[in-house]
Short mmCIF file of C-alpha atoms in Angstrom, two decimals:
data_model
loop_
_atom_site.label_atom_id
_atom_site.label_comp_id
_atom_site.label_asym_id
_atom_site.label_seq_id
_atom_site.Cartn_x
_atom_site.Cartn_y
_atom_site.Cartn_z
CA UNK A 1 -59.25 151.29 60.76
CA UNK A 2 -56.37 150.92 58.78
CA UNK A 3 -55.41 147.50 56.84
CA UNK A 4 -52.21 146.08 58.42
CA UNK A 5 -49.75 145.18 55.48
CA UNK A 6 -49.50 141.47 56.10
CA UNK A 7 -53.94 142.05 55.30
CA UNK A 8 -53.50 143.69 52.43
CA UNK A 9 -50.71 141.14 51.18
CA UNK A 10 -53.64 138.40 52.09
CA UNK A 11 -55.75 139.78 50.18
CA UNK A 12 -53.61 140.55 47.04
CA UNK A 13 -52.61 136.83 47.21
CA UNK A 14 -56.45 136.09 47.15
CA UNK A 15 -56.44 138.34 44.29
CA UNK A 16 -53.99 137.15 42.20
CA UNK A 17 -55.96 134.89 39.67
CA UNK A 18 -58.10 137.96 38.72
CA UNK A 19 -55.68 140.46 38.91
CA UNK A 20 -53.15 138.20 36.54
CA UNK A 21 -56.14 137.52 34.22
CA UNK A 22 -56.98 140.88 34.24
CA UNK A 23 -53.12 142.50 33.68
CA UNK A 24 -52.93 139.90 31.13
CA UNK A 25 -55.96 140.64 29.04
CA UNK A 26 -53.81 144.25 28.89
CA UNK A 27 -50.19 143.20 27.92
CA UNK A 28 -51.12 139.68 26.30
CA UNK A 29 -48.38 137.66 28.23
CA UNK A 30 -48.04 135.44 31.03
CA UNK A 31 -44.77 136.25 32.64
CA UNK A 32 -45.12 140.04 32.33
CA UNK A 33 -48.52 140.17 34.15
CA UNK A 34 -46.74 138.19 36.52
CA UNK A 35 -44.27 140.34 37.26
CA UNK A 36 -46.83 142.94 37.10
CA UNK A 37 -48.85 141.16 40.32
CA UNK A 38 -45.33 140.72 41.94
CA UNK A 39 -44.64 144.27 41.37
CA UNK A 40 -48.32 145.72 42.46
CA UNK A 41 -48.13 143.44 45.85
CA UNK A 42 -44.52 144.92 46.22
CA UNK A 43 -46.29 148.42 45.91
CA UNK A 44 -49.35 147.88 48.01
CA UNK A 45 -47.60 146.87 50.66
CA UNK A 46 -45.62 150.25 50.85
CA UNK A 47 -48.79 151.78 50.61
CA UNK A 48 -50.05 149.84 53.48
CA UNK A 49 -47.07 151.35 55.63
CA UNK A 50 -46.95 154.70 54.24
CA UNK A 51 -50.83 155.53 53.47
CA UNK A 52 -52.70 152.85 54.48
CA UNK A 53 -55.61 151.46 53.18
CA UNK A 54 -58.98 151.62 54.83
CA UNK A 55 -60.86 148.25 53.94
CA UNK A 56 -60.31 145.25 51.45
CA UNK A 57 -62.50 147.54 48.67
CA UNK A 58 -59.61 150.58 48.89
CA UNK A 59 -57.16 147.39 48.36
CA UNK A 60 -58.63 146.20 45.56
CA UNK A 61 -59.98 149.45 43.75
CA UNK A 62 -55.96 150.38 44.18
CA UNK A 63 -54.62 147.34 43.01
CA UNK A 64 -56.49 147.12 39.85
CA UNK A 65 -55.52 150.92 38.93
CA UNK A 66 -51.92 150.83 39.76
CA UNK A 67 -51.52 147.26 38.08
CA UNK A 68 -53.16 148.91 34.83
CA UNK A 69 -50.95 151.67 35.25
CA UNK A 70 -48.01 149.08 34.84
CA UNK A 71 -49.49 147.44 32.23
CA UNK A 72 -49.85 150.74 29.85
CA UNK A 73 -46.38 151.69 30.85
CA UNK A 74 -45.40 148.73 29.40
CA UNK A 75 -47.47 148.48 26.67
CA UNK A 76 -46.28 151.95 25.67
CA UNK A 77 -42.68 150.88 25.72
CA UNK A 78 -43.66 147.79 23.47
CA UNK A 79 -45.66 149.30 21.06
CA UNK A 80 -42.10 151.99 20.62
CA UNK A 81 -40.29 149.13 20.23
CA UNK A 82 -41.56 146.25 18.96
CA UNK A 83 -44.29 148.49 17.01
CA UNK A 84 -47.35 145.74 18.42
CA UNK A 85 -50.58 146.75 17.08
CA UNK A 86 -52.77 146.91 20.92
CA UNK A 87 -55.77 147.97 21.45
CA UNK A 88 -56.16 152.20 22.41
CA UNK A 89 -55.54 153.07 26.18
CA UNK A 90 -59.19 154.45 25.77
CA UNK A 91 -60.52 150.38 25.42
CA UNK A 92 -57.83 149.46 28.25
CA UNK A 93 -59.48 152.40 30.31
CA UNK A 94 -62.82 150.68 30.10
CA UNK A 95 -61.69 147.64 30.98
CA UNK A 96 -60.12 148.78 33.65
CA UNK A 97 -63.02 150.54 34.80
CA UNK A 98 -65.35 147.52 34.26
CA UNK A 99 -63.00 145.37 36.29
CA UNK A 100 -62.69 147.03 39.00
CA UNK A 101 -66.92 147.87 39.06
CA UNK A 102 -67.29 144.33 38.57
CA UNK A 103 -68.28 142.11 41.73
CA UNK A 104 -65.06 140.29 43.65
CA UNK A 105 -64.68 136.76 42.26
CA UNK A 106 -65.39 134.92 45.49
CA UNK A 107 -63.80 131.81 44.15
CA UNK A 108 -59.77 131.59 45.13
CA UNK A 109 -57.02 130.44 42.71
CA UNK A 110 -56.91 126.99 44.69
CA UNK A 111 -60.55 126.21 44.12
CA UNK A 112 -60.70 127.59 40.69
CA UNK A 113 -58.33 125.29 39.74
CA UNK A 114 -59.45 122.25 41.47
CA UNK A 115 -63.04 122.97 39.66
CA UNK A 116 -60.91 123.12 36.14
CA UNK A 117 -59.07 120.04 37.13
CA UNK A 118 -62.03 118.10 36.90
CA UNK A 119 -63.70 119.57 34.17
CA UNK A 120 -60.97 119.40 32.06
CA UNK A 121 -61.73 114.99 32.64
CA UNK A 122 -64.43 115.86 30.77
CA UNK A 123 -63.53 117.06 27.21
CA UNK A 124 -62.41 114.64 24.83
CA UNK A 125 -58.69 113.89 24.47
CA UNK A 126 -58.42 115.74 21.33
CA UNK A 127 -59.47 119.03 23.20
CA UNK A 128 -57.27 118.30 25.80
CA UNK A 129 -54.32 117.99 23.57
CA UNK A 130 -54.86 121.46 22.13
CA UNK A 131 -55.00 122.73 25.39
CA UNK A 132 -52.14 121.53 26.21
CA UNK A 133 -50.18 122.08 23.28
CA UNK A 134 -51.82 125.99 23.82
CA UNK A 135 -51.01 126.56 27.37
CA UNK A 136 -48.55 123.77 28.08
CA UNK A 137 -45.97 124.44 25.96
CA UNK A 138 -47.72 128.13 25.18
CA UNK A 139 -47.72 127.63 21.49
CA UNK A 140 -50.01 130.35 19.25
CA UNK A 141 -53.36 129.33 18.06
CA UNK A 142 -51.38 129.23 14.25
CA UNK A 143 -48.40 126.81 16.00
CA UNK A 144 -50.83 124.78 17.25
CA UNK A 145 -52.88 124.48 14.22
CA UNK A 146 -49.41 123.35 12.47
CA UNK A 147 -48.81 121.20 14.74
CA UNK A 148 -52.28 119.13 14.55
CA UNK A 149 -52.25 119.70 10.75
CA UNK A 150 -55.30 121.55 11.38
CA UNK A 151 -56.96 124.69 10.21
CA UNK A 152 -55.84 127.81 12.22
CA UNK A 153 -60.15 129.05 12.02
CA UNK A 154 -60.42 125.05 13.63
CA UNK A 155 -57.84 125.46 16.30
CA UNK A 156 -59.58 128.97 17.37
CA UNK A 157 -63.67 127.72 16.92
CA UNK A 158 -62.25 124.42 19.29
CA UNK A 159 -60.76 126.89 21.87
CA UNK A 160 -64.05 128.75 22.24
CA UNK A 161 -65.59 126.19 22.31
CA UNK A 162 -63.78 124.89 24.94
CA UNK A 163 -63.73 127.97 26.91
CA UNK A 164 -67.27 128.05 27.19
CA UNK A 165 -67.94 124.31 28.26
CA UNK A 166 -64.86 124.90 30.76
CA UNK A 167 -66.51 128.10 31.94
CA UNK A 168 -69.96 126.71 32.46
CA UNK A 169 -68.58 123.04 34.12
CA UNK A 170 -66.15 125.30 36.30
CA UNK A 171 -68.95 127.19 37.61
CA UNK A 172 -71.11 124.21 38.32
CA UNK A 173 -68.33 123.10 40.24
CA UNK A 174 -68.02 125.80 42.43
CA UNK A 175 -71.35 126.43 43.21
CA UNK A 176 -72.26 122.74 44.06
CA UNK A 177 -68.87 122.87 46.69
CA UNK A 178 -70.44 125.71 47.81
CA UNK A 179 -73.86 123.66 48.62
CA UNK B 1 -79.44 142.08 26.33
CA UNK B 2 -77.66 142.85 23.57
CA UNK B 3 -76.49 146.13 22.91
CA UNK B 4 -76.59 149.06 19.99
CA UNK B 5 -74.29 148.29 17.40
CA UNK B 6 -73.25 144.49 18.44
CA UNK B 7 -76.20 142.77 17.11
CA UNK B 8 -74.23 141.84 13.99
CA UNK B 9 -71.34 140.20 15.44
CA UNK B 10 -72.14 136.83 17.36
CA UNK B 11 -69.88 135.25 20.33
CA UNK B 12 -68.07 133.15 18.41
CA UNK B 13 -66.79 135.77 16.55
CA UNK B 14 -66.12 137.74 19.69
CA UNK B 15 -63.95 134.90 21.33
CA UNK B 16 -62.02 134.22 18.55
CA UNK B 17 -61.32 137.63 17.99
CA UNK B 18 -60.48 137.91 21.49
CA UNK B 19 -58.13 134.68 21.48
CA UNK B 20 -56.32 135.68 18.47
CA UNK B 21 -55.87 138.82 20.30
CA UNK B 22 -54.31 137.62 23.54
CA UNK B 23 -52.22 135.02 21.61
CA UNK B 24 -50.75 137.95 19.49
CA UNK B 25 -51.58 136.58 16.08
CA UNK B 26 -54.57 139.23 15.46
CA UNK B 27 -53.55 141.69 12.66
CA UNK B 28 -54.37 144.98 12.84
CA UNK B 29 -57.14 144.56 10.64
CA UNK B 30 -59.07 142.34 13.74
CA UNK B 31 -57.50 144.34 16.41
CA UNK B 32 -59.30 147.11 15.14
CA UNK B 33 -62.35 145.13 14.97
CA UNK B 34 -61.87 144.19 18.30
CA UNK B 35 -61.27 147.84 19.41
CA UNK B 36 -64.71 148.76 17.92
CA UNK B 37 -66.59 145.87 19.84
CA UNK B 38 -64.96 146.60 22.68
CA UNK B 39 -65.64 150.39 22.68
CA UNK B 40 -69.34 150.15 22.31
CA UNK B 41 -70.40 147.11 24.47
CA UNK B 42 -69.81 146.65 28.00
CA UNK B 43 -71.39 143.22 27.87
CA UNK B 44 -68.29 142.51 25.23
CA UNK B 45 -65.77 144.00 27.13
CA UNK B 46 -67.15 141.54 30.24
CA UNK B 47 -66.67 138.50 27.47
CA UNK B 48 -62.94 139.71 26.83
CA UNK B 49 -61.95 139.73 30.83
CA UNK B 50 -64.19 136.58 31.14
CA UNK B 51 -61.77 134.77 28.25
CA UNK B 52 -58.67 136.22 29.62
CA UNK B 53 -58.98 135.45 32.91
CA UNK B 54 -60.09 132.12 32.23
CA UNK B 55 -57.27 131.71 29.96
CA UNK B 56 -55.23 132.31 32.86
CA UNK B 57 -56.61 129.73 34.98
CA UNK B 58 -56.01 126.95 32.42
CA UNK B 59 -52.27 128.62 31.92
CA UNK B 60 -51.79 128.07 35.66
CA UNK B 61 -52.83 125.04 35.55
CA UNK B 62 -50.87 123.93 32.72
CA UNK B 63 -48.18 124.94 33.87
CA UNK B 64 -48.40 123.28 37.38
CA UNK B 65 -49.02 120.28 35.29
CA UNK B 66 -45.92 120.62 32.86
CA UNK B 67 -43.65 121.66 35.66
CA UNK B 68 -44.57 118.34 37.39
CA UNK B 69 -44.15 116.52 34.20
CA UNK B 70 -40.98 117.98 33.70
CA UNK B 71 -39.51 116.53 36.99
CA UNK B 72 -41.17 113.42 36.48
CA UNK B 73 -39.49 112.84 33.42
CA UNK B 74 -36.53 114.09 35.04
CA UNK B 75 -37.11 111.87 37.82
CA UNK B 76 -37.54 108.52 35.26
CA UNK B 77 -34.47 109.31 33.74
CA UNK B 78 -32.98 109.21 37.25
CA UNK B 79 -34.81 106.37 38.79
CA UNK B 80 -35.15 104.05 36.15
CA UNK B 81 -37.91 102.74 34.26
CA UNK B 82 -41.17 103.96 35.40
CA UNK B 83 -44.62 103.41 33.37
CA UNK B 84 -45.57 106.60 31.59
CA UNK B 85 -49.39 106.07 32.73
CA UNK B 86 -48.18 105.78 36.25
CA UNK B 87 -46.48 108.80 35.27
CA UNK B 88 -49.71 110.76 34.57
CA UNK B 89 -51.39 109.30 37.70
CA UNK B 90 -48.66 111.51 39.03
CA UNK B 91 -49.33 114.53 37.47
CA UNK B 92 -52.52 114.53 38.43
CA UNK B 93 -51.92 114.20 42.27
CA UNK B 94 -49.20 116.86 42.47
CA UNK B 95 -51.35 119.69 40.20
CA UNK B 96 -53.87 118.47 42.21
CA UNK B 97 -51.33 119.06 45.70
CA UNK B 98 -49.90 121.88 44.57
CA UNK B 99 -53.33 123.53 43.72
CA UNK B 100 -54.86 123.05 46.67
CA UNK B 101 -51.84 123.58 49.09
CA UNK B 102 -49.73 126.15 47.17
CA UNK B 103 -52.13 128.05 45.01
CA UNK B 104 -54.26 129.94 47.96
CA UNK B 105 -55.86 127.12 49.21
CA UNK B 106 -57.90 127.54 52.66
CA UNK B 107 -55.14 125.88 54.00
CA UNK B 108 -51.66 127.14 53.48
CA UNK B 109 -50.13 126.81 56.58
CA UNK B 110 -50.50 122.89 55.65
CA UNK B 111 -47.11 121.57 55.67
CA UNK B 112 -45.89 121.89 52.19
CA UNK B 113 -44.09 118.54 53.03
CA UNK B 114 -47.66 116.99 52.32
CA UNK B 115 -47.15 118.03 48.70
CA UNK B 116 -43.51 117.75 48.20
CA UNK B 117 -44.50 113.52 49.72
CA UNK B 118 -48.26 113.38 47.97
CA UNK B 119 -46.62 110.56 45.97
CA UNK B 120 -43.95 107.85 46.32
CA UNK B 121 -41.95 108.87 43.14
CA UNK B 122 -41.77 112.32 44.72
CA UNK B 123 -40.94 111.28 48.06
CA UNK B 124 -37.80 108.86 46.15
CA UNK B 125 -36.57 112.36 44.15
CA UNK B 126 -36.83 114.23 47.19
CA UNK B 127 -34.60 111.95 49.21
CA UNK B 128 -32.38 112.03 46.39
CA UNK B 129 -32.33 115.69 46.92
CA UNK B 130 -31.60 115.45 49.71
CA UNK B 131 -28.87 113.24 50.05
CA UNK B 132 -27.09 116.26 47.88
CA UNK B 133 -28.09 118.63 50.09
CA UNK B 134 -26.60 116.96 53.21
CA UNK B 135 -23.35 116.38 50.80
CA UNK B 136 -23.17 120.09 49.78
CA UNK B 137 -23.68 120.84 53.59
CA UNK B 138 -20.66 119.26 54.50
CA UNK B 139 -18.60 120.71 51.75
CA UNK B 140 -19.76 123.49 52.95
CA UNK B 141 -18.70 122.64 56.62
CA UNK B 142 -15.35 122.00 55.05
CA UNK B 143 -15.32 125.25 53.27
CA UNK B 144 -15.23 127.39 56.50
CA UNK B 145 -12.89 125.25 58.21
CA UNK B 146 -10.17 125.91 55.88
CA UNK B 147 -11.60 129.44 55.92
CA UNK B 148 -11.25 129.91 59.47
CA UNK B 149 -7.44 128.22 59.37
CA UNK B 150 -5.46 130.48 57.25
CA UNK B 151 -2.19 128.69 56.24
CA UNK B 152 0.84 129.79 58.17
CA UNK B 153 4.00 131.00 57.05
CA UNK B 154 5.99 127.82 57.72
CA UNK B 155 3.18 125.98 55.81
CA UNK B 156 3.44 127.92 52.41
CA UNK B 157 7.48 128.47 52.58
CA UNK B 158 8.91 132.13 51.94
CA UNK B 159 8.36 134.46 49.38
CA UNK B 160 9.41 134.00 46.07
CA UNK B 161 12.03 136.93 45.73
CA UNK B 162 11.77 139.08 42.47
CA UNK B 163 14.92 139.51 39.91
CA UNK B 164 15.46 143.44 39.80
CA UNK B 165 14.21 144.75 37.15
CA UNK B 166 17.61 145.77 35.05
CA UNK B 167 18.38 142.13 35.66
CA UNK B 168 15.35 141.06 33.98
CA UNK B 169 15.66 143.15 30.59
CA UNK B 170 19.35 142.29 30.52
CA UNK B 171 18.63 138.70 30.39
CA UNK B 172 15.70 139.55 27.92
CA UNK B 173 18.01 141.36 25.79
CA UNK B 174 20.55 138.65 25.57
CA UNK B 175 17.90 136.42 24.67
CA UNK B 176 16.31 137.67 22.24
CA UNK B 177 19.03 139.99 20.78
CA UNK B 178 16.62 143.31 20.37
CA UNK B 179 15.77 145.88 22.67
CA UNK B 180 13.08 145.52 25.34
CA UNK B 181 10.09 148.23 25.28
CA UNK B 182 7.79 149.03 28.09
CA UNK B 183 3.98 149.27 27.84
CA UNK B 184 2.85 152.15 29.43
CA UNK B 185 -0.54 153.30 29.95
CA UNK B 186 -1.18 157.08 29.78
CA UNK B 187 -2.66 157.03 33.80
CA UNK B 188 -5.31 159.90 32.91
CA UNK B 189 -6.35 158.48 29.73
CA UNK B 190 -6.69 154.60 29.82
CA UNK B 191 -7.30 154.55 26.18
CA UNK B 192 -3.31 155.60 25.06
CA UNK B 193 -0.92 153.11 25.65
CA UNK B 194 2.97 153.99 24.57
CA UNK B 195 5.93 151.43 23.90
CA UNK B 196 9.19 153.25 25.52
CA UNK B 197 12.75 151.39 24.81
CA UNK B 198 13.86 150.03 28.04
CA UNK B 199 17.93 151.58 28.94
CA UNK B 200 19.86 150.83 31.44
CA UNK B 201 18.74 153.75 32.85
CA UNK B 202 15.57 153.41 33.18
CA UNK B 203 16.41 149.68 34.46
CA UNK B 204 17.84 151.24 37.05
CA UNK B 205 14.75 153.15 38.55
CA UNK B 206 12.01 151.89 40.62
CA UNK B 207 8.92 150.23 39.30
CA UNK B 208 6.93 152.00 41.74
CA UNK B 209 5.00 155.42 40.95
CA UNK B 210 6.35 157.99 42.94
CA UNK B 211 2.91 159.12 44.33
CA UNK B 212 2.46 155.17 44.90
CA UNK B 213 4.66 155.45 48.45
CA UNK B 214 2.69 158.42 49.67
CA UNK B 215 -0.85 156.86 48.77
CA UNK B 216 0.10 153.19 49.63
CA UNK B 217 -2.78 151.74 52.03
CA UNK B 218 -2.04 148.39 53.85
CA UNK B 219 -5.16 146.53 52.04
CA UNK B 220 -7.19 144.95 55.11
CA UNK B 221 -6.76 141.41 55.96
CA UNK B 222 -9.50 139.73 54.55
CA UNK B 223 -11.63 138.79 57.91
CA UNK B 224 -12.86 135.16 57.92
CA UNK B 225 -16.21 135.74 59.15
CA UNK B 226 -16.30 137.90 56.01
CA UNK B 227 -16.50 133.93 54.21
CA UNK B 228 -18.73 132.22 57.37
CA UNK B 229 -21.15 135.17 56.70
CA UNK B 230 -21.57 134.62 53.08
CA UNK B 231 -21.82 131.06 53.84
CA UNK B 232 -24.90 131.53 56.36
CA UNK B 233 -26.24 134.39 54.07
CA UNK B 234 -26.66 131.41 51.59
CA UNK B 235 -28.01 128.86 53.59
CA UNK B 236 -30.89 131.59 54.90
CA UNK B 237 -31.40 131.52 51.14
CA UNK B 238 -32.04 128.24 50.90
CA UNK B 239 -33.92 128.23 53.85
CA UNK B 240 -36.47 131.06 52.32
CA UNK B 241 -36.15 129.20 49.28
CA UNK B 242 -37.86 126.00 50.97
CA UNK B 243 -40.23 127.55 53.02
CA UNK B 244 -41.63 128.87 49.93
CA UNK B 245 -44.97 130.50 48.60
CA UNK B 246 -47.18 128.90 45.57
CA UNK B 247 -45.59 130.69 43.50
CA UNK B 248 -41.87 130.02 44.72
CA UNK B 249 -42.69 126.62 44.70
CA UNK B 250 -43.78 126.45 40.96
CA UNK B 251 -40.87 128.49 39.77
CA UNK B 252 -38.72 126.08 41.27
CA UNK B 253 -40.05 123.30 40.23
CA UNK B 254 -40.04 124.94 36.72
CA UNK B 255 -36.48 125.39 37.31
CA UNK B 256 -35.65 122.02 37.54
CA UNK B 257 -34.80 122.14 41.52
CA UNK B 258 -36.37 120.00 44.08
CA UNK B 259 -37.51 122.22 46.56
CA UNK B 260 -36.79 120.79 49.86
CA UNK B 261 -37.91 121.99 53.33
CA UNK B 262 -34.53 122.65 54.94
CA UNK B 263 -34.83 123.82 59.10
CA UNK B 264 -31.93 124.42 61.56
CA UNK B 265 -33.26 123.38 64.04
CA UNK B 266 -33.73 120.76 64.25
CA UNK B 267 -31.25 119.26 61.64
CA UNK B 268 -33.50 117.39 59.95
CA UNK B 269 -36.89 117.06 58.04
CA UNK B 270 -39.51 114.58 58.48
CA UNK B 271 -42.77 114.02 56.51
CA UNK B 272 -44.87 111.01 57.48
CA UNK B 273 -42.47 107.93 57.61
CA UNK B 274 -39.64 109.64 56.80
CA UNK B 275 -36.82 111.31 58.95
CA UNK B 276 -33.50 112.25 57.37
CA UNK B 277 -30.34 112.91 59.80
CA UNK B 278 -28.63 115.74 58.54
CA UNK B 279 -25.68 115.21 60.91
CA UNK B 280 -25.11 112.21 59.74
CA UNK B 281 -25.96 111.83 56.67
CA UNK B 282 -25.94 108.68 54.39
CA UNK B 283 -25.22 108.29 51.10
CA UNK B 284 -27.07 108.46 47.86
CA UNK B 285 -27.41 105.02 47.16
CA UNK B 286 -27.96 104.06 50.67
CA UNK B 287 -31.13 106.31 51.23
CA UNK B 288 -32.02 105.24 47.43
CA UNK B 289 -32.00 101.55 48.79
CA UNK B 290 -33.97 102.53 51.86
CA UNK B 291 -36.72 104.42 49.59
CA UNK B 292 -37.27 101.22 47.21
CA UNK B 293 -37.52 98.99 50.39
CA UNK B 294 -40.13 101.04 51.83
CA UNK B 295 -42.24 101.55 47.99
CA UNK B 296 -41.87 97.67 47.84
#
């Protein structure tokens, strides 16, 4: 049976965290795997009307390919103009296959970032600060480091090891909601 | 289980690599590097969409929280003095609201009211918001009346008649004592424009192109609803613009514009306590007054 297009934009939107993280793991900024998502949803839902899609796996499987097709489109037109050093479209290939192989993230933006909310009570103010000054006001790890009048090696060890207290806490989280 | 070839390089080296990498300060020395890792381990390449998705998490989130902050500020600046730790209680609760109302939560039909009103200094801006809302509505209102009452004849007086032309270059070559020149524009090449003496022959002809009589067109009165449409066109605007998504909702705030939940019928929102009249609408100060009774 055939996904109706108001499914398949349901499902996208349930998407979107992983399929933002994942677009912008490719092109290395916010706002253009944003309009990468906006574009893909835009897409799927033509597909949805013209093709159709036959269960939430066809949706996803499609979404991640034609949202890495975006993303090497524009990577290509970046690295002609800007000359950005990326990594090769063979790496991006296996990522993009090991995305789309890997399991569905079960957990939706909402609750992912409820679980981060409180986690993020946990780490000490100075942590907090340079993830702030990192994603808040979306300084580089080097503009942060100036800013703190810290080591740039410093800034990038603390937001490791931040990432992987915030990953394991975040999990926690979401496993004991689901209990 | 580590794999062939990755022994050597440990997770911290991994991260940072990666996080230099999606910050775009990794030369091309440590992209390389990266490439390499990333190529031979699939355990490593699961690290790198771990990091980057998770970096996009705490991005969202940030910037939920600096939107908010943003408007808060904006919404001191407005209101008066505020405390800033009050200010950061308020943060919390509208990342918190917006997360769990706008950002895919379970329950997204939820009113979004609920997260526009999750906290008194919000519900004060949005009233304030509202107040200009209700003013630019009746400007609006005031708009298509003089739209749909197009002045009359008698109002705006006759026509200015024009001089004819060989009056105007004789009196132009009296007064300045030279001859008069006439800029004309080659009509097939815009680019060549040529200064020809004015005579009084040429004074004498008609300023229209001769071809201008055969291809005249009457140019079609401009209808009103032409105006009334654009006018509703904008207000369904707003209207989608309220009745937004998460992401609408952030962008908006980012913008700097209260989003408000704007209906036609009725004429009027409500959230909890509150119920503005949109027919009548007060003023600024009044419903300002009314908000600080009610947080008092």
């Amino acid at each position: 049976m055939r996904l109706r297009a108001d499914e398949v934009a349901g499902q996208l939107l349930e998407m979107r965290l992983e399929l933002t993280g994942f677009v912008r793991a490719l092109v290395r900024d916010a706002h253009a795997a944003e309009d990468i998502f906006q574009e893909t949803c835009v897409k799927a839902i033509r597909e949805a009307d013209s093709r159709g899609f036959v269960g939430p796996e066809h949706v996803r499987r499609w979404a991640f390919v034609a949202a890495k097709h975006a993303a090497v489109d524009l990577i290509r037109r970046r690295s002609g103009k800007r000359g950005e050093v990326s990594l090769s479209e063979e790496v991006l290939e296996l990522l993009a296959n090991d995305q789309v192989e890997s399991p569905q993230s079960c957990a939706s933006s909402g609750r992912m970032l409820r679980a981060l909310g409180g986690c993020l009570d946990g780490l000490t103010p100075r942590s907090r600060k340079v993830l702030a000054l990192r994603y808040g006001e979306e300084l580089s790890g080097i503009e942060v480091a100036k800013r703190l009048d810290r080591k740039v090696d410093s800034i990038y060890k603390s937001l490791a090891r931040i990432y992987a207290q915030l990953r394991v806490c975040i999990q926690q989280r979401l496993m004991e909601e689901e209990v | 289980m580590k794999e062939a070839g990755v022994e050597e390089v440990s997770d911290d080296v991994l991260a940072i690599l990666t996080l230099r990498y999606l910050d775009g300060t990794a030369d091309a020395a440590e992209v390389g590097k990266l490439e390499q890792m990333l190529k031979r381990s699939s355990q490593c390449r699961k690290v790198f969409l771990e990091l980057a998705r998770h970096a996009t998490v705490i991005s969202d989130f940030h910037r939920v929280e600096y939107a908010a902050s943003t408007v808060m500020v904006e919404g001191s600046m407005m209101m008066g003095a505020e405390s800033e730790e009050k200010g950061s209680e308020w943060d919390r609760e509208s990342w918190e609201c917006a997360s769990e109302v706008c950002l895919g939560g379970d329950d997204e039909g939820i009113a979004i009211a609920q997260c526009r009103f999750h906290s008194k200094r919000w519900r004060t801006l949005s009233v304030v918001a509202a107040a200009g809302a209700a003013a630019m509505a009746v400007i609006s209102g005031l708009m298509l009346w003089w739209a749909a009452e197009p002045p009359s004849l008698a109002d705006s007086g006759p026509l200015v008649a024009m001089e004819p032309l060989e009056e105007v270059v004789e009196s132009h070559s009296k007064r300045k004592g030279e001859s008069s020149f006439l800029t004309v524009a080659d009509r097939d090449d815009s680019r060549f424009f040529v200064n020809i003496p004015i005579d009084s022959e040429m004074a004498s002809l008609s300023t229209a192109w001769p071809d201008d009589a055969s291809e005249a067109v009457p140019e079609p009165p401009q209808p009103p609803l032409l105006f009334i449409s654009n006018a509703l066109t904008f207000w369904n605007l707003c209207r989608v613009a309220a009745q937004c998504d998460a992401r609408q909702a952030i962008s908006s705030t980012l913008l700097g514009v209260a989003p408000l939940e704007f209906r036609f019928e009725p004429y009027a929102f409500s959230a909890g306590d509150y119920a503005i009249d949109w027919i009548h609408p007060r003023l600024p100060f009044q419903l300002m007054q009314d908000s600080g009774q009610r947080e008092l």
